Amino acid sequence: MRVFRLIIQISLCVVAAISPLESVAGIAPSAKEQDPVLQERLQLFLRLESMHGIPWNYLAAIDQYERTMKIRRKKQEQENVSRLTAVDIPSDRWAGAFNPEAEDTNPVSIQFFDGIGMDGDGDGLADRHNDLDALTTFIRYLSQYGFSHEDWQIGLWSYYQRDRSVKTIRQFAQVYAKYQHLHLDERHFPILARYEYSYRSTWGAPRGWGGRRIHEGTDIFASHGTPVLSTAYGVIEVIGWNRFGGWRIGMRDMGNVYHYFAHLSSFKKGLKPGDIVEPGEVIGYIGSSGYGKPGTSGKFPPHLHYGMYRETGGADWSFDPYPYLRRWERQKKRQ
């Protein structure tokens, strides 16, 4: 067991160094929640924090990660419509791999077949579709590795078997810790309304520099030096040079979507990986960098290349940002 823990600790050291998670135990969350569902969800996390000692923002981060990774069918959404949380432990793990009853709710037989499912609300049933049962089970699973943040990281790696999952959950927890509420789905158009700009749908268009490929984003043309804004709450993951995108920034939002801002002339002073940003915050400035070695510029008119990528469990896949940009632009004009 000690050897196993050491191996996982080594694999997570980079994650821990880049995005340290601060404990927020004892800090009262903000009262900014307006959505009654979010209010109820937050109260559930606070209740579990008082019972088990894991900070509410950590529980919220796990729940949010699970929510972003789900690809549900309509039937599944209807079945789980009454649930507050998205933590969904697979039936074979919950009931036991050799349990003939995949949806077993009997704690005794679940334990017999080495399942991890537990009764969290005291009704005598261990129901994986019950919020308290599911969250209590997940908490107990993490707690078997210890009660420090490092121990919980080890537990998360053991559960998900992916460094990316551990890092994303840590990032989510950091953002929740900073803002002290769950309502973090606000979006913002990347250019302020007072600046002149133009754009059209260019996702999927052919590109030739560096080999045949498709254009994985939308180009927003504006004057050199125009401020570029963060489009969402999130954490800066990458900042620096890319031979295609030039000076670029990569940010992951609270929906587990990676936002790519490329061809910049410069970055906001002091911006670095691990920084938390919010919608409308200046993060850089439009330029024409890219298509060559570091410092290459001027091979095309100044513009922002804006891309969006969704994690699917194995990789980040590009999708068309144009409809989202149009929506955010309309919202901006109504304000």
GROMACS .gro file of N, CA and C in nm, residues 24 57 172-181:
model
   36
   24VAL      N    1  -1.064   2.590   0.285
   24VAL     CA    2  -1.155   2.700   0.316
   24VAL      C    3  -1.244   2.663   0.433
   57ASN      N    4  -1.606   2.321  -0.092
   57ASN     CA    5  -1.564   2.354  -0.228
   57ASN      C    6  -1.501   2.234  -0.299
  172PHE      N    7  -1.124   2.340  -1.016
  172PHE     CA    8  -1.261   2.378  -0.981
  172PHE      C    9  -1.269   2.418  -0.834
  173ALA      N   10  -1.204   2.340  -0.748
  173ALA     CA   11  -1.208   2.368  -0.604
  173ALA      C   12  -1.146   2.504  -0.573
  174GLN      N   13  -1.040   2.538  -0.642
  174GLN     CA   14  -0.976   2.669  -0.623
  174GLN      C   15  -1.072   2.782  -0.657
  175VAL      N   16  -1.142   2.768  -0.768
  175VAL     CA   17  -1.234   2.873  -0.812
  175VAL      C   18  -1.349   2.887  -0.713
  176TYR      N   19  -1.407   2.775  -0.670
  176TYR     CA   20  -1.514   2.781  -0.570
  176TYR      C   21  -1.465   2.845  -0.441
  177ALA      N   22  -1.341   2.814  -0.402
  177ALA     CA   23  -1.285   2.872  -0.280
  177ALA      C   24  -1.273   3.023  -0.291
  178LYS      N   25  -1.238   3.072  -0.410
  178LYS     CA   26  -1.221   3.216  -0.428
  178LYS      C   27  -1.353   3.291  -0.426
  179TYR      N   28  -1.453   3.238  -0.496
  179TYR     CA   29  -1.578   3.312  -0.512
  179TYR      C   30  -1.686   3.275  -0.411
  180GLN      N   31  -1.671   3.163  -0.344
  180GLN     CA   32  -1.758   3.124  -0.233
  180GLN      C   33  -1.905   3.107  -0.271
  181HIS      N   34  -1.930   3.069  -0.395
  181HIS     CA   35  -2.065   3.034  -0.437
  181HIS      C   36  -2.057   2.947  -0.562
   0.00000   0.00000   0.00000
